[in-house]
Coordinates of C-alpha atoms in Angstrom, one line a residue:
M586 CA 28.1 6.6 11.0
S587 CA 24.8 5.7 9.3
D588 CA 23.6 2.1 9.5
L589 CA 21.7 2.5 6.3
P590 CA 24.0 1.7 3.3
R591 CA 23.9 5.1 1.8
K592 CA 27.0 5.6 -0.3
A593 CA 25.6 6.2 -3.8
V594 CA 28.1 3.9 -5.5
T595 CA 27.3 1.0 -3.0
R596 CA 23.6 1.3 -3.4
T597 CA 23.8 1.7 -7.1
V598 CA 25.9 -1.4 -7.5
K599 CA 23.4 -3.5 -5.5
L600 CA 20.4 -2.2 -7.3
A601 CA 22.1 -2.5 -10.7
A602 CA 22.7 -6.2 -9.9
L603 CA 18.9 -6.9 -9.9
P604 CA 18.3 -6.7 -13.7
L605 CA 21.7 -8.0 -14.5
G606 CA 21.1 -11.0 -12.2
F607 CA 17.8 -11.6 -13.9
A608 CA 19.3 -11.5 -17.3
G609 CA 22.1 -13.9 -16.3
R610 CA 19.6 -16.4 -14.8
T611 CA 17.5 -16.2 -18.0
A612 CA 20.6 -17.1 -20.1
L613 CA 21.4 -19.9 -17.7
G614 CA 17.8 -21.2 -18.0
L615 CA 18.1 -21.2 -21.8
G616 CA 21.2 -23.3 -21.5
K617 CA 19.5 -25.8 -19.2
R618 CA 16.6 -26.1 -21.6
I619 CA 19.0 -26.9 -24.4
G620 CA 20.4 -29.5 -22.1
G621 CA 17.0 -31.1 -21.8
R622 CA 15.5 -29.9 -18.4
P623 CA 11.7 -29.2 -18.5
A624 CA 10.8 -25.5 -19.2
E625 CA 8.3 -25.4 -16.3
M626 CA 10.9 -26.6 -13.8
I627 CA 13.5 -24.1 -15.0
A628 CA 11.0 -21.2 -15.0
A629 CA 10.0 -22.0 -11.4
E630 CA 13.6 -22.2 -10.3
L631 CA 14.5 -18.9 -12.0
Q632 CA 11.5 -17.1 -10.4
Q633 CA 12.5 -18.5 -7.0
R634 CA 16.0 -17.2 -7.3
T635 CA 14.9 -13.9 -8.7
A636 CA 12.4 -13.4 -5.8
E637 CA 15.1 -14.2 -3.3
Q638 CA 17.6 -11.7 -4.8
L639 CA 15.0 -9.0 -5.4
F640 CA 13.5 -8.8 -1.9
S641 CA 16.7 -9.6 -0.1
T642 CA 18.4 -6.7 -1.8
L643 CA 15.4 -4.3 -1.2
G644 CA 15.1 -5.3 2.4
Q645 CA 18.9 -4.9 3.1
L646 CA 19.0 -1.5 1.6
K647 CA 15.8 -0.2 3.4
G648 CA 15.2 3.3 2.2
G649 CA 13.5 3.7 -1.2
A650 CA 14.4 0.2 -2.2
M651 CA 12.4 -1.3 0.6
K652 CA 9.6 1.2 0.1
L653 CA 9.3 -0.1 -3.5
G654 CA 9.3 -3.7 -2.2
Q655 CA 6.5 -2.9 0.2
A656 CA 4.5 -1.2 -2.5
L657 CA 4.9 -4.2 -4.8
S658 CA 3.9 -6.6 -2.0
V659 CA 0.2 -5.7 -2.3
F660 CA 0.2 -6.5 -6.0
E661 CA 1.4 -10.1 -5.6
S662 CA -2.2 -11.3 -6.0
A663 CA -2.4 -10.1 -9.6
L664 CA 0.5 -12.3 -10.7
P665 CA 0.0 -15.7 -12.3
E666 CA 0.3 -18.4 -9.6
Q667 CA 3.4 -19.9 -11.1
I668 CA 5.1 -16.5 -10.6
A669 CA 3.3 -15.4 -7.5
G670 CA 4.1 -18.6 -5.6
P671 CA 7.9 -18.1 -5.2
Y672 CA 7.4 -14.4 -4.6
R673 CA 4.9 -14.7 -1.7
A674 CA 7.2 -15.7 1.1
A675 CA 9.8 -13.1 0.3
L676 CA 7.1 -10.4 -0.1
T677 CA 5.6 -11.2 3.3
K678 CA 9.0 -10.7 5.0
L679 CA 9.0 -7.1 3.7
Q680 CA 5.6 -6.3 5.0
E681 CA 6.6 -6.7 8.7
A682 CA 10.4 -6.6 9.0
A683 CA 13.8 -5.5 7.8
P684 CA 17.3 -5.8 9.1
P685 CA 17.4 -3.7 12.4
M686 CA 19.6 -0.7 13.2
P687 CA 22.3 -1.5 15.9
V688 CA 21.4 -0.6 19.5
A689 CA 24.2 1.9 19.8
S690 CA 23.0 3.7 16.8
V691 CA 19.4 3.8 18.2
H692 CA 20.6 5.3 21.5
A693 CA 22.8 7.9 19.7
A694 CA 19.8 8.9 17.5
L695 CA 17.5 9.3 20.5
A696 CA 20.1 11.3 22.4
E697 CA 20.6 13.6 19.4
R698 CA 16.8 14.1 18.8
L699 CA 15.3 13.9 22.3
G700 CA 18.3 15.1 24.3
E701 CA 21.0 13.4 26.3
D702 CA 18.5 12.7 29.1
W703 CA 16.1 10.9 26.8
R704 CA 15.9 7.9 29.1
E705 CA 14.0 10.0 31.7
L706 CA 11.1 10.2 29.2
F707 CA 10.6 6.5 29.5
E708 CA 10.0 4.1 32.4
E709 CA 11.1 1.3 30.1
F710 CA 12.6 1.0 26.7
E711 CA 13.2 -2.2 24.7
D712 CA 16.4 -2.1 22.7
K713 CA 15.3 -4.8 20.3
P714 CA 13.0 -3.3 17.7
A715 CA 9.5 -4.5 17.5
A716 CA 9.3 -3.7 13.8
A717 CA 11.6 -2.3 11.1
A718 CA 10.5 -0.6 7.9
S719 CA 11.7 1.4 5.0
I720 CA 12.8 4.6 6.7
G721 CA 12.7 3.9 10.4
Q722 CA 12.2 1.2 13.0
V723 CA 9.8 0.9 16.0
H724 CA 10.7 0.1 19.6
R725 CA 8.3 -0.8 22.3
A726 CA 8.5 1.3 25.5
V727 CA 6.7 2.6 28.5
W728 CA 6.2 6.4 28.6
H729 CA 6.9 8.3 31.8
D730 CA 3.2 8.4 32.6
G731 CA 2.8 4.6 32.4
R732 CA 1.4 4.3 28.9
E733 CA 2.7 1.6 26.6
V734 CA 4.1 3.4 23.5
A735 CA 5.7 2.7 20.2
V736 CA 8.8 4.8 19.5
K737 CA 9.6 5.3 15.8
V738 CA 13.2 6.3 15.1
Q739 CA 14.1 7.4 11.6
Y740 CA 17.3 5.8 10.1
P741 CA 20.2 8.2 9.8
G742 CA 20.6 9.1 6.2
A743 CA 17.1 7.9 5.3
G744 CA 16.3 11.0 3.1
D745 CA 19.4 10.6 0.9
A746 CA 18.8 6.9 0.6
L747 CA 15.2 7.3 -0.4
L748 CA 16.0 9.8 -3.1
S749 CA 19.0 7.9 -4.4
D750 CA 17.2 4.5 -4.5
L751 CA 14.1 5.8 -6.2
T752 CA 16.1 7.8 -8.8
Q753 CA 18.2 4.7 -9.5
L754 CA 15.2 2.4 -9.6
G755 CA 13.4 4.8 -12.0
R756 CA 16.3 4.3 -14.4
F757 CA 16.0 0.6 -14.1
A758 CA 12.2 0.5 -14.4
K759 CA 12.0 -1.1 -17.8
L760 CA 14.8 -3.6 -17.0
L761 CA 12.9 -4.5 -13.8
G762 CA 9.7 -5.1 -15.7
P763 CA 10.3 -8.9 -16.0
L764 CA 10.5 -9.2 -12.3
V765 CA 6.9 -8.2 -11.9
P766 CA 5.2 -9.2 -15.2
G767 CA 2.2 -7.1 -16.3
M768 CA 3.1 -4.0 -14.2
D769 CA 4.5 -0.7 -15.3
L770 CA 6.8 0.2 -12.5
K771 CA 7.9 3.7 -13.7
P772 CA 4.7 5.6 -12.6
L773 CA 4.8 3.8 -9.2
I774 CA 8.4 4.7 -8.6
S775 CA 7.9 8.3 -9.7
E776 CA 4.9 8.7 -7.4
L777 CA 6.8 7.2 -4.5
R778 CA 9.7 9.7 -5.2
D779 CA 7.2 12.6 -5.2
R780 CA 6.2 11.7 -1.6
V781 CA 9.7 11.5 -0.1
S782 CA 9.6 14.8 1.7
E783 CA 6.2 13.9 3.4
E784 CA 7.4 10.5 4.4
L785 CA 10.4 11.9 6.2
D786 CA 8.5 14.7 8.0
Y787 CA 7.4 13.2 11.3
E788 CA 5.6 16.4 12.3
L789 CA 3.3 16.0 9.2
E790 CA 2.8 12.3 10.1
A791 CA 1.9 13.3 13.7
R792 CA -0.7 15.7 12.5
A793 CA -2.3 13.2 10.2
Q794 CA -2.3 10.5 12.8
S795 CA -3.7 12.8 15.5
A796 CA -6.5 13.9 13.1
H797 CA -7.5 10.2 12.6
A798 CA -7.1 9.4 16.3
R799 CA -9.5 12.2 17.2
E800 CA -12.1 11.3 14.6
F801 CA -12.1 7.5 15.3
A802 CA -11.9 7.8 19.1
G803 CA -14.5 5.4 20.5
D804 CA -15.3 4.1 17.1
P805 CA -16.6 0.5 17.2
D806 CA -14.8 -0.6 14.0
V807 CA -11.5 1.3 13.7
T808 CA -8.8 2.2 16.2
V809 CA -6.0 4.7 15.6
P810 CA -3.3 5.1 18.4
D811 CA -2.9 8.6 19.7
V812 CA 0.3 10.6 19.3
V813 CA 2.1 11.0 22.6
H814 CA 5.2 13.0 21.5
H815 CA 6.9 14.0 18.3
G816 CA 10.1 15.6 17.5
D817 CA 12.7 15.7 14.7
Q818 CA 12.8 12.2 13.2
V819 CA 11.3 10.6 16.3
L820 CA 7.6 9.8 16.8
V821 CA 6.0 8.4 19.9
T822 CA 2.5 6.9 19.8
E823 CA 0.3 4.7 21.9
W824 CA 1.1 1.0 21.5
L825 CA -1.4 -1.1 19.6
D826 CA -1.6 -4.8 20.2
G827 CA -3.4 -7.0 17.6
V828 CA -2.9 -9.7 14.9
P829 CA -0.9 -8.2 12.0
L830 CA -2.8 -8.4 8.8
S831 CA 0.1 -10.4 7.2
E832 CA -0.6 -13.1 9.8
V833 CA -4.4 -13.1 9.0
I834 CA -3.4 -13.4 5.3
A835 CA -1.1 -16.3 6.1
D836 CA -3.3 -18.5 8.4
G837 CA -6.3 -16.5 9.7
S838 CA -9.7 -18.1 9.8
Q839 CA -12.3 -17.1 7.2
E840 CA -14.2 -15.1 9.8
M841 CA -11.0 -13.1 10.5
R842 CA -10.4 -12.6 6.8
D843 CA -13.9 -11.4 6.1
R844 CA -14.0 -9.1 9.1
A845 CA -10.6 -7.6 8.3
G846 CA -11.6 -7.1 4.7
Q847 CA -14.8 -5.4 5.5
L848 CA -13.1 -3.0 8.0
L849 CA -10.3 -2.3 5.5
A850 CA -12.8 -1.3 2.9
R851 CA -14.7 0.7 5.4
F852 CA -11.6 2.6 6.5
L853 CA -10.6 3.2 2.9
F854 CA -13.8 5.1 2.1
S855 CA -14.8 6.5 5.5
G856 CA -11.4 7.8 6.5
A857 CA -11.3 10.2 3.6
A858 CA -14.9 11.3 4.3
R859 CA -14.4 11.8 8.0
T860 CA -10.9 13.3 8.2
G861 CA -10.3 14.8 4.7
L862 CA -7.2 12.6 4.6
L863 CA -6.6 9.4 2.7
H864 CA -4.2 6.9 4.3
A865 CA -2.0 6.2 1.4
D866 CA 0.2 3.3 2.5
P867 CA -2.2 0.3 2.7
H868 CA 0.2 -2.6 2.9
P869 CA -0.6 -5.4 5.4
G870 CA 2.2 -4.3 7.8
N871 CA 0.3 -1.2 8.6
F872 CA -2.9 -2.9 9.9
R873 CA -3.8 -5.0 12.9
L874 CA -7.0 -7.0 13.6
L875 CA -7.9 -6.3 17.3
T876 CA -9.9 -9.2 18.8
G877 CA -9.6 -7.8 22.3
D878 CA -11.8 -9.6 24.9
A879 CA -13.6 -11.5 22.1
P880 CA -10.8 -13.6 20.4
D881 CA -13.3 -16.3 19.6
G882 CA -15.9 -13.9 18.3
P883 CA -18.4 -12.6 17.4
P884 CA -16.5 -11.0 14.6
E885 CA -18.6 -7.9 14.9
K886 CA -16.7 -7.0 18.0
W887 CA -13.3 -7.1 16.3
R888 CA -11.8 -3.8 15.2
L889 CA -9.2 -2.7 12.7
G890 CA -6.1 -1.0 14.0
V891 CA -4.4 1.4 11.6
L892 CA -0.7 2.5 11.8
D893 CA 1.7 4.7 9.9
F894 CA 0.3 7.9 8.5
G895 CA 3.6 9.0 6.9
T896 CA 1.9 9.2 3.5
V897 CA -1.6 10.7 3.1
D898 CA -3.5 12.4 0.4
R899 CA -5.2 15.6 1.4
L900 CA -8.9 15.5 0.3
P901 CA -10.8 18.2 2.2
R902 CA -14.1 17.2 0.7
G903 CA -13.4 13.5 0.9
L904 CA -13.1 11.4 -2.3
P905 CA -13.9 13.4 -5.4
V906 CA -17.6 13.3 -6.3
E907 CA -16.6 12.5 -9.9
I908 CA -15.4 9.0 -8.8
G909 CA -18.7 8.1 -7.3
T910 CA -20.6 9.6 -10.2
A911 CA -18.5 7.7 -12.8
L912 CA -19.1 4.4 -10.9
R913 CA -22.8 5.0 -10.6
L914 CA -23.2 5.9 -14.3
T915 CA -21.2 2.9 -15.3
L916 CA -23.4 0.5 -13.2
E917 CA -26.4 2.2 -14.8
G918 CA -25.0 1.5 -18.3
K919 CA -24.9 5.1 -19.3
A920 CA -22.0 4.9 -21.7
D921 CA -22.2 8.4 -23.2
A922 CA -22.4 10.0 -19.8
V923 CA -19.4 8.0 -18.5
H924 CA -17.3 8.9 -21.5
E925 CA -18.2 12.6 -21.2
L926 CA -17.3 12.6 -17.5
L927 CA -14.0 10.8 -18.1
R928 CA -13.1 13.3 -20.8
D929 CA -14.1 16.3 -18.6
E930 CA -11.8 15.0 -15.8
G931 CA -8.8 14.4 -18.1
F932 CA -8.9 10.6 -18.2
V933 CA -9.5 10.9 -21.9
K934 CA -7.3 13.5 -23.6
P935 CA -9.0 15.9 -26.2
E936 CA -7.1 14.3 -29.2
I937 CA -8.2 10.8 -28.3
E938 CA -11.4 9.3 -29.8
L939 CA -12.9 6.4 -27.9
D940 CA -16.1 4.3 -28.4
P941 CA -18.3 5.0 -25.3
G942 CA -19.5 1.4 -25.4
A943 CA -16.0 0.1 -25.4
V944 CA -15.2 2.2 -22.4
L945 CA -18.2 0.7 -20.5
D946 CA -17.0 -2.8 -21.5
Y947 CA -13.6 -2.0 -20.1
L948 CA -14.8 -0.6 -16.8
L949 CA -17.6 -3.0 -15.8
P950 CA -15.5 -6.1 -15.0
I951 CA -13.2 -4.0 -12.8
I952 CA -16.1 -2.6 -10.7
E953 CA -17.8 -6.0 -10.4
P954 CA -17.4 -5.9 -6.6
A955 CA -19.7 -2.8 -6.5
Q956 CA -22.5 -4.4 -8.6
V957 CA -23.5 -7.1 -6.1
E958 CA -24.6 -7.2 -2.4
E959 CA -21.4 -8.9 -1.4
F960 CA -18.3 -10.0 -3.3
T961 CA -15.5 -12.5 -2.6
F962 CA -12.1 -11.1 -3.5
T963 CA -9.8 -13.7 -4.8
R964 CA -6.4 -14.0 -6.4
D965 CA -8.0 -15.6 -9.4
W966 CA -10.4 -12.7 -10.0
L967 CA -7.6 -10.2 -9.8
R968 CA -5.3 -12.2 -12.1
A969 CA -8.2 -12.3 -14.6
Q970 CA -8.5 -8.5 -14.5
A971 CA -4.7 -8.1 -14.8
T972 CA -4.5 -10.5 -17.7
R973 CA -7.4 -8.9 -19.5
I974 CA -5.7 -5.5 -19.3
A975 CA -2.1 -6.7 -19.9
D976 CA -2.7 -9.0 -22.9
P977 CA -1.8 -7.0 -26.1
R978 CA -4.4 -9.1 -27.9
S979 CA -7.2 -7.9 -25.7
P980 CA -9.5 -4.9 -26.6
A981 CA -9.1 -3.9 -22.9
Y982 CA -5.3 -3.6 -23.4
Q983 CA -5.8 -1.4 -26.5
L984 CA -8.2 0.9 -24.7
A985 CA -6.2 1.1 -21.5
R986 CA -3.2 2.4 -23.5
Q987 CA -5.4 5.3 -24.7
L988 CA -6.6 6.3 -21.2
N989 CA -4.8 8.9 -19.1
L990 CA -4.4 9.1 -15.3
P991 CA -4.6 12.8 -14.2
P992 CA -2.1 13.7 -11.4
A993 CA -4.9 14.5 -9.0
Y994 CA -6.1 10.9 -9.1
L995 CA -2.8 9.2 -9.1
L996 CA -2.5 8.5 -5.4
I997 CA -6.2 7.7 -5.0
H998 CA -5.8 5.1 -7.8
R999 CA -2.8 3.5 -6.2
V1000 CA -4.4 3.3 -2.8
T1001 CA -7.6 1.8 -4.2
M1002 CA -5.7 -0.8 -6.3
S1003 CA -3.4 -1.6 -3.3
T1004 CA -6.4 -2.1 -1.0
I1005 CA -8.0 -4.4 -3.6
G1006 CA -4.8 -6.3 -3.7
V1007 CA -4.9 -6.8 0.1
L1008 CA -8.5 -7.9 -0.1
C1009 CA -7.6 -10.5 -2.6
Q1010 CA -4.7 -11.7 -0.5
L1011 CA -7.2 -12.0 2.4
G1012 CA -9.7 -13.9 0.2
A1013 CA -12.3 -11.8 2.0
T1014 CA -16.0 -11.7 1.3
V1015 CA -17.0 -8.0 1.6
R1016 CA -20.1 -5.9 1.3
L1017 CA -18.3 -3.3 -0.7
R1018 CA -21.4 -1.7 -2.1
D1019 CA -22.6 -0.9 1.4
E1020 CA -19.4 1.1 2.1
M1021 CA -19.6 2.9 -1.1
E1022 CA -23.2 3.9 -0.6
A1023 CA -22.4 5.2 2.8
W1024 CA -19.1 7.1 2.1
V1025 CA -18.5 7.8 -1.6
P1026 CA -20.0 11.1 -2.8
G1027 CA -22.0 10.8 -6.0
F1028 CA -22.4 7.0 -5.8
T1029 CA -26.1 7.1 -4.9
T1030 CA -27.1 10.5 -6.1
D1031 CA -26.1 13.1 -8.7
E1032 CA -24.1 15.3 -6.3
R1033 CA -21.9 16.5 -9.2
S1034 CA -24.7 18.5 -10.8
Q1035 CA -25.7 19.8 -7.3
D1036 CA -22.1 21.1 -6.8
T1037 CA -22.0 22.6 -10.3
S1038 CA -25.3 24.5 -9.7
A1039 CA -24.0 25.8 -6.3

């Protein structure tokens, strides 16, 4: 029997309780206000209870429910502090852990997928999971050749649970809106659903991870553990020690935060350029800061460990040259050229008329980190951007509603925004422009025109 609650009716009831619970608490809060309690105290209490219910439910169900929770966790920085505060602890739990699968179920799954003699493949195998995530959990072990390994075992019924959850959450998207103010959840849920088949295919994940491991072998900044063995719904990779990024966010030194942030930005841009693949699940649980034999520094010796390649975007030529070109033209203040490029790429539909100057005004604050030599990412900065775009009274809000996000850019956009969210959680000071100049086509030269003439 599956240990993932996968009966459609059971999961639907639990998920349906989220918006209903929020509505009930809102009504209760109104009653308390009539009774004289301060509105601020009531709001904080409602948010705390909502956060606890939301992420407790998503974590218990695993599957697509928890996948949504992890995706939301990186956007916590954009929420107002009075809302983000109660959410933060619950979000962090989702980044690193979930209720584990029983030991008997793990053994049965390994016997089914690796053979009845699966224990002969390992010198040691720890029954207690080292980590548990949305569709599988990880066990620490020693491979038969003596290497320490991580064994990822997919939950039985994960595929059905993913599709069921995300379909149901898609129906609830508007009702769930108040849980995460200022964010349109429907496109995020739709995009996650489109990636289900890739997420479940451990052979695809093994290929993507192996490609990164080969490319970054011996790299002074980034480490990707090699794939040791893969089979149907079981993936064995080299073990990677290090400080989880969620711990760096919680109580890391400023040096750790800055180094982790710089390396995260470097990996975002260089990974696509070097492998033709974009790691598309940048929540803190998938990264480690490796301090190795220099735990006290210097920070330049610390590396970034990268895990979980279950979702990648395939970009054979790296990031599209149009992205770098648009950023360069925006920084140069060439409003007409930016507007033309966005129209050519489908960001502005043919029937929409926009003022090029207004487009430039909309974009410049967002790309502020690329304008300066180094930039300190903060929650306050991200909240200011989110407020500017989400406020119906703002010109930015009106313009944003007229822009379109072409399907080819959807995953790139989510990865970029998620990475920025993590950088703001870290509070890292990063030389972002350096990474863009080194790795983003079109950012320093007009490569687009060269490609067109070729």
